[in-house]
Coordinates of N, CA and C in Angstrom, one line a residue:
M1 N 77.8 110.4 103.9 CA 78.2 109.2 103.0 C 79.1 108.4 104.0
A2 N 79.0 107.2 103.8 CA 80.0 106.2 104.8 C 81.4 106.0 104.0
P3 N 82.3 106.2 104.8 CA 83.7 106.2 104.4 C 83.7 104.7 103.4
T4 N 84.6 104.8 102.2 CA 85.0 103.7 101.5 C 85.7 102.4 102.1
E5 N 85.8 101.3 101.7 CA 86.8 100.6 102.1 C 88.2 100.9 102.3
Q6 N 88.3 101.5 101.0 CA 89.9 102.0 101.0 C 90.1 103.2 102.0
R7 N 89.3 104.1 102.1 CA 89.4 104.9 103.2 C 89.6 104.4 104.5
R8 N 88.9 103.4 104.8 CA 89.0 102.7 106.3 C 90.3 101.8 106.3
T9 N 90.9 101.6 105.3 CA 92.1 100.8 105.2 C 93.0 101.8 105.3
A10 N 93.0 103.1 104.6 CA 94.3 104.1 105.0 C 94.0 104.5 106.5
E11 N 92.7 104.9 106.9 CA 92.6 105.3 108.3 C 93.2 104.2 109.3
S12 N 93.1 103.1 109.1 CA 93.6 101.8 109.7 C 95.1 101.8 109.7
L13 N 95.9 102.2 108.6 CA 97.2 102.3 108.5 C 97.7 103.3 109.1
V14 N 97.2 104.6 109.4 CA 97.5 105.5 110.1 C 97.4 105.3 111.8
E15 N 96.4 104.5 111.9 CA 96.2 104.0 113.6 C 97.3 103.3 113.6
A16 N 97.6 102.1 112.9 CA 98.5 101.1 113.0 C 100.1 101.8 113.2
F17 N 100.3 102.8 112.4 CA 101.7 103.4 112.8 C 101.4 104.3 114.2
N18 N 100.4 104.6 114.6 CA 100.4 105.6 115.7 C 100.7 104.4 117.1
N19 N 100.2 103.3 116.8 CA 100.1 101.9 117.6 C 101.6 101.5 117.4
M20 N 102.3 101.7 116.2 CA 103.5 100.9 116.0 C 103.3 99.7 116.0
D21 N 102.2 99.4 115.4 CA 101.7 97.8 115.3 C 102.2 97.4 113.9
I22 N 103.4 96.8 113.6 CA 104.1 96.6 112.6 C 103.3 95.4 111.9
D23 N 102.7 94.4 112.8 CA 102.0 93.2 112.1 C 100.8 94.0 111.3
K24 N 100.1 94.5 112.0 CA 98.8 95.2 111.4 C 99.2 96.0 110.1
I25 N 100.4 96.8 110.4 CA 100.9 97.3 109.1 C 101.2 96.5 107.9
I26 N 101.9 95.5 108.2 CA 101.9 94.6 107.1 C 100.5 93.8 106.5
S27 N 99.9 93.7 107.5 CA 98.5 93.1 107.0 C 97.7 94.0 106.1
L28 N 98.0 95.0 106.0 CA 97.2 95.9 105.4 C 97.8 96.1 103.8
R29 N 98.8 95.4 103.7 CA 99.5 95.6 102.6 C 99.4 94.1 101.7
S30 N 99.2 94.1 100.4 CA 99.2 93.0 99.5 C 100.3 92.2 99.5
P31 N 100.5 90.8 99.7 CA 101.7 90.1 99.4 C 102.7 90.7 98.8
D32 N 102.6 91.5 97.4 CA 103.2 91.7 96.3 C 103.4 93.2 96.3
C33 N 103.0 94.0 97.5 CA 103.0 95.3 97.8 C 104.5 95.8 97.7
T34 N 104.5 97.2 96.9 CA 105.9 97.8 96.9 C 105.9 99.2 97.7
N35 N 107.0 99.6 98.4 CA 107.0 100.9 98.9 C 108.1 101.6 98.2
Q36 N 108.0 102.9 97.9 CA 109.0 103.7 97.2 C 109.0 104.9 97.9
I37 N 110.3 105.1 98.7 CA 110.5 106.5 99.4 C 111.1 107.5 98.6
L38 N 110.1 108.8 98.5 CA 110.6 109.7 97.1 C 111.0 110.8 97.7
P39 N 111.8 111.9 97.2 CA 112.0 112.0 96.1 C 113.2 111.0 95.4
R40 N 113.1 110.9 94.2 CA 114.0 109.7 93.7 C 115.6 110.1 94.1
S41 N 115.6 111.6 94.1 CA 117.1 112.0 94.5 C 117.8 111.3 95.7
I42 N 116.8 111.0 96.4 CA 117.6 110.4 97.9 C 118.0 108.8 97.7
K43 N 117.5 108.5 96.4 CA 118.2 107.0 96.0 C 118.0 106.0 96.8
L44 N 116.7 105.6 97.4 CA 116.2 104.6 98.1 C 115.6 103.6 97.3
P45 N 116.0 102.2 97.5 CA 115.6 101.3 96.6 C 114.1 100.9 96.7
L46 N 113.2 100.5 95.7 CA 112.0 100.1 96.0 C 112.0 99.0 96.9
Q47 N 111.0 98.9 97.8 CA 111.0 98.0 98.8 C 109.7 97.3 98.9
G48 N 109.9 95.6 98.8 CA 108.8 94.6 99.1 C 108.4 94.7 100.4
N49 N 107.8 93.8 100.9 CA 107.0 93.7 102.2 C 108.3 93.3 103.2
A50 N 109.0 92.4 102.9 CA 109.9 92.0 103.6 C 111.2 93.1 104.0
P51 N 111.9 93.5 103.0 CA 112.6 94.7 103.6 C 111.8 95.9 104.2
Y52 N 110.6 96.3 104.0 CA 109.9 97.2 104.3 C 109.6 96.8 106.1
E53 N 108.9 95.6 106.3 CA 109.0 95.3 107.5 C 110.2 95.3 108.5
K54 N 111.3 94.7 107.7 CA 112.8 94.9 108.5 C 113.1 96.1 109.1
R55 N 112.9 97.2 108.2 CA 113.1 98.4 108.4 C 112.3 99.2 109.4
L56 N 111.2 98.8 109.3 CA 110.1 99.2 110.6 C 110.3 98.9 111.9
R57 N 110.9 97.4 111.8 CA 111.4 96.8 113.1 C 112.4 97.3 113.7
F58 N 113.4 97.8 112.7 CA 114.8 98.5 113.2 C 114.6 99.7 113.8
L59 N 113.5 100.5 113.2 CA 113.1 101.8 113.6 C 112.2 101.8 114.7
H60 N 111.5 101.0 115.0 CA 110.5 100.8 116.1 C 111.2 101.4 117.4
P61 N 111.9 100.8 117.9 CA 112.6 101.0 119.3 C 113.5 102.5 119.2
I62 N 113.7 103.1 118.0 CA 114.4 104.5 118.2 C 113.5 105.4 118.0
F63 N 112.2 105.2 117.5 CA 111.3 106.4 117.5 C 110.2 106.2 118.5
E64 N 110.5 106.8 119.7 CA 109.2 106.5 120.7 C 108.2 107.4 120.7
N65 N 107.0 107.3 120.9 CA 105.8 108.0 121.0 C 105.4 108.4 119.4
F66 N 105.6 107.7 118.5 CA 105.7 108.1 117.5 C 103.8 108.6 116.9
C67 N 103.8 109.6 116.5 CA 102.3 109.7 116.0 C 102.3 110.6 114.5
L68 N 101.5 110.2 114.0 CA 101.0 110.6 112.7 C 99.8 111.4 112.8
T69 N 99.9 112.5 112.1 CA 98.4 113.4 112.1 C 98.1 113.6 110.6
V70 N 96.9 113.2 110.1 CA 96.6 113.7 108.7 C 95.9 114.8 108.6
E71 N 96.9 115.9 108.1 CA 96.6 117.2 107.6 C 95.6 117.0 106.4
D72 N 95.7 116.4 105.3 CA 94.5 116.3 104.4 C 94.6 115.2 103.8
I73 N 93.6 114.8 103.0 CA 93.6 113.7 102.4 C 92.6 113.6 101.1
L74 N 92.9 113.3 100.1 CA 92.4 113.2 98.9 C 92.0 111.9 98.1
E75 N 90.8 111.4 97.7 CA 90.5 110.2 97.6 C 89.7 110.0 96.0
D76 N 90.5 109.1 95.0 CA 89.9 109.0 94.0 C 89.6 107.5 93.9
V77 N 88.1 107.3 94.3 CA 87.6 106.1 94.2 C 87.6 105.2 93.2
E78 N 87.2 105.8 92.0 CA 87.4 104.9 90.6 C 89.0 104.4 90.3
A79 N 89.9 105.2 90.5 CA 91.3 104.8 90.4 C 91.9 104.2 91.7
R80 N 91.1 103.8 92.7 CA 91.4 103.2 93.8 C 92.8 103.8 94.3
R81 N 92.6 105.0 94.6 CA 94.0 105.8 95.2 C 93.6 106.7 96.1
I82 N 94.5 106.9 97.2 CA 94.1 107.9 98.2 C 95.9 108.7 98.4
C83 N 95.6 109.9 98.5 CA 96.7 110.7 98.9 C 96.5 111.4 100.2
M84 N 97.7 111.2 101.1 CA 97.5 111.8 102.5 C 98.7 112.5 102.4
W85 N 98.3 113.8 103.4 CA 99.5 114.5 103.7 C 99.7 114.6 105.2
L86 N 100.6 114.2 105.8 CA 100.9 113.6 107.1 C 101.7 114.5 107.8
Y87 N 101.7 114.4 109.0 CA 102.7 115.2 110.0 C 103.0 114.3 110.8
A88 N 104.4 114.2 111.0 CA 104.9 113.1 112.2 C 105.7 113.6 113.4
K89 N 105.4 113.1 114.2 CA 106.5 113.5 115.4 C 106.6 112.3 116.3
A90 N 107.8 112.5 116.9 CA 108.2 111.4 117.9 C 109.5 111.8 118.6
D91 N 109.8 111.1 119.8 CA 111.0 111.2 120.3 C 112.0 110.1 120.3
T92 N 113.2 110.9 120.0 CA 114.2 110.1 119.8 C 115.6 110.5 120.6
A93 N 116.7 109.7 120.6 CA 117.7 109.8 121.4 C 118.4 111.4 120.8
A94 N 117.9 111.7 119.6 CA 118.8 112.9 119.2 C 117.7 114.0 119.2
G95 N 116.7 113.8 120.1 CA 115.8 114.9 120.1 C 114.4 114.6 119.7
Q96 N 113.7 115.6 119.7 CA 112.3 115.4 118.7 C 112.3 115.3 117.3
Y97 N 111.8 114.3 116.9 CA 111.7 113.9 115.4 C 110.3 114.7 114.6
L98 N 110.6 115.7 114.1 CA 109.3 116.5 113.1 C 109.3 116.2 111.8
N99 N 108.5 115.6 111.0 CA 108.6 115.4 109.7 C 107.2 115.5 109.0
E100 N 107.2 115.6 107.8 CA 106.1 115.8 106.8 C 106.2 114.6 105.9
Y101 N 105.0 114.0 105.5 CA 105.2 113.0 104.4 C 103.7 113.4 103.6
V102 N 104.1 112.6 102.4 CA 102.8 112.8 101.8 C 102.8 111.1 100.9
W103 N 101.7 110.3 101.2 CA 101.6 109.0 100.9 C 100.5 108.7 99.8
I104 N 101.0 108.1 98.7 CA 100.2 107.8 97.8 C 99.9 106.4 97.9
L105 N 98.7 106.1 98.1 CA 98.3 104.6 98.3 C 97.4 104.2 97.2
Q106 N 97.9 103.1 96.5 CA 97.2 102.4 95.7 C 96.4 101.0 96.3
F107 N 95.3 100.9 95.9 CA 94.6 99.5 96.7 C 94.1 98.7 95.4
D108 N 93.8 97.4 96.3 CA 93.2 96.4 95.3 C 91.6 96.6 95.1
E109 N 91.2 95.8 94.3 CA 90.0 95.9 94.0 C 88.6 96.1 95.3
S110 N 89.2 95.3 96.3 CA 88.4 95.3 97.5 C 88.4 96.6 98.4
G111 N 89.6 97.4 98.0 CA 89.9 98.1 99.0 C 90.6 98.0 100.3
K112 N 90.6 96.8 100.6 CA 91.4 96.3 101.8 C 92.6 96.1 101.8
Q113 N 93.3 96.2 100.6 CA 94.7 96.0 100.9 C 95.5 96.9 99.9
I114 N 96.6 97.3 100.5 CA 97.4 98.4 99.8 C 98.1 97.7 98.7
I115 N 98.3 97.9 97.4 CA 99.2 97.1 96.4 C 100.6 98.0 96.2
N116 N 100.4 99.4 96.3 CA 101.6 100.1 96.2 C 101.4 101.5 97.0
Q117 N 102.8 101.8 97.6 CA 102.8 103.0 98.3 C 103.9 103.8 97.9
K118 N 103.7 105.0 97.6 CA 104.9 106.1 97.4 C 104.7 107.1 98.6
E119 N 106.0 107.4 99.2 CA 106.0 108.0 100.4 C 107.3 109.0 99.9
Y120 N 106.4 110.5 99.8 CA 107.5 111.6 99.8 C 107.8 111.8 101.2
V121 N 109.2 112.1 101.4 CA 109.5 112.7 102.7 C 110.3 113.9 102.6
D122 N 110.2 114.8 103.7 CA 110.9 115.8 103.8 C 112.7 115.9 103.9
T123 N 112.7 116.1 102.6 CA 114.6 115.8 102.3 C 115.3 116.7 103.1
V124 N 115.0 118.0 103.3 CA 115.7 118.9 104.2 C 115.9 118.4 105.6
M125 N 114.6 118.1 106.2 CA 114.7 117.4 107.4 C 115.7 116.1 107.6
Q126 N 115.6 115.5 106.3 CA 116.1 114.0 106.6 C 117.6 114.3 106.4
K127 N 118.3 115.3 105.7 CA 119.6 115.5 105.7 C 119.9 116.2 107.2
E128 N 119.4 116.9 107.8 CA 119.5 117.5 108.9 C 119.5 116.5 110.3
F129 N 118.6 116.0 110.0 CA 118.1 115.2 111.4 C 119.0 114.0 111.4
Y130 N 118.6 113.2 110.3 CA 119.2 111.7 110.3 C 120.8 111.6 110.7
P131 N 121.8 112.2 110.4 CA 123.0 112.1 110.9 C 123.1 112.3 112.2
K132 N 122.3 113.2 113.0 CA 122.3 113.5 114.4 C 121.7 112.3 115.0
L133 N 120.7 111.6 114.5 CA 120.0 110.5 115.0 C 121.0 109.3 114.8
Q134 N 121.5 109.1 113.7 CA 122.8 108.0 113.7 C 123.8 108.2 114.7
A135 N 124.3 109.3 115.0 CA 125.5 109.6 115.8 C 124.8 109.0 117.4
A136 N 123.8 109.6 117.8 CA 123.0 109.2 119.0 C 122.8 107.6 118.9
C137 N 122.4 107.1 118.1 CA 122.0 105.7 118.0 C 123.5 104.9 118.3
W138 N 124.7 105.2 117.6 CA 125.8 104.8 117.9 C 126.2 104.8 119.2
A139 N 126.3 106.0 119.7 CA 126.6 106.2 121.1 C 125.8 105.4 122.0
Q140 N 124.5 105.1 121.9 CA 123.7 104.1 122.7 C 123.8 102.6 122.1
G141 N 124.7 102.4 121.3 CA 125.1 100.9 120.7 C 124.1 100.5 119.6
K142 N 123.0 101.2 119.2 CA 122.3 100.9 118.4 C 122.6 101.1 117.0
K143 N 123.4 100.1 116.4 CA 124.0 100.5 114.8 C 122.9 100.2 113.9
D144 N 123.1 100.9 112.9 CA 122.2 100.6 111.5 C 123.2 99.6 110.8

């Protein structure tokens, strides 16, 4: 069976991240798409496209050789949702970045645009790695 339009969009999103093609990433999102980084305990605000794009452009030079690998994918065609378990790695000034994500993507009726993204992150890695990364970036003059 041929992949659905939303499956092709999800795969295009992963490819765009692997190429760090921020314009492509944003083009796959509806104009009013929201992104929420979870769990809620890390207290990051819901983001629309403008702050999401700003964050990606800030992170782009910090994460070299960024690569996402899809470990598993579940699709609910009727609900227009895809859940992806992803493994990420990149090179940074603080050493190798290794992280896991779970993305829950909600699509428009065409399946060509993401209307909502929930992004679960490995909070243990976040707590351990990001202070080191911030210190390394400050040392190199890249300030958040």
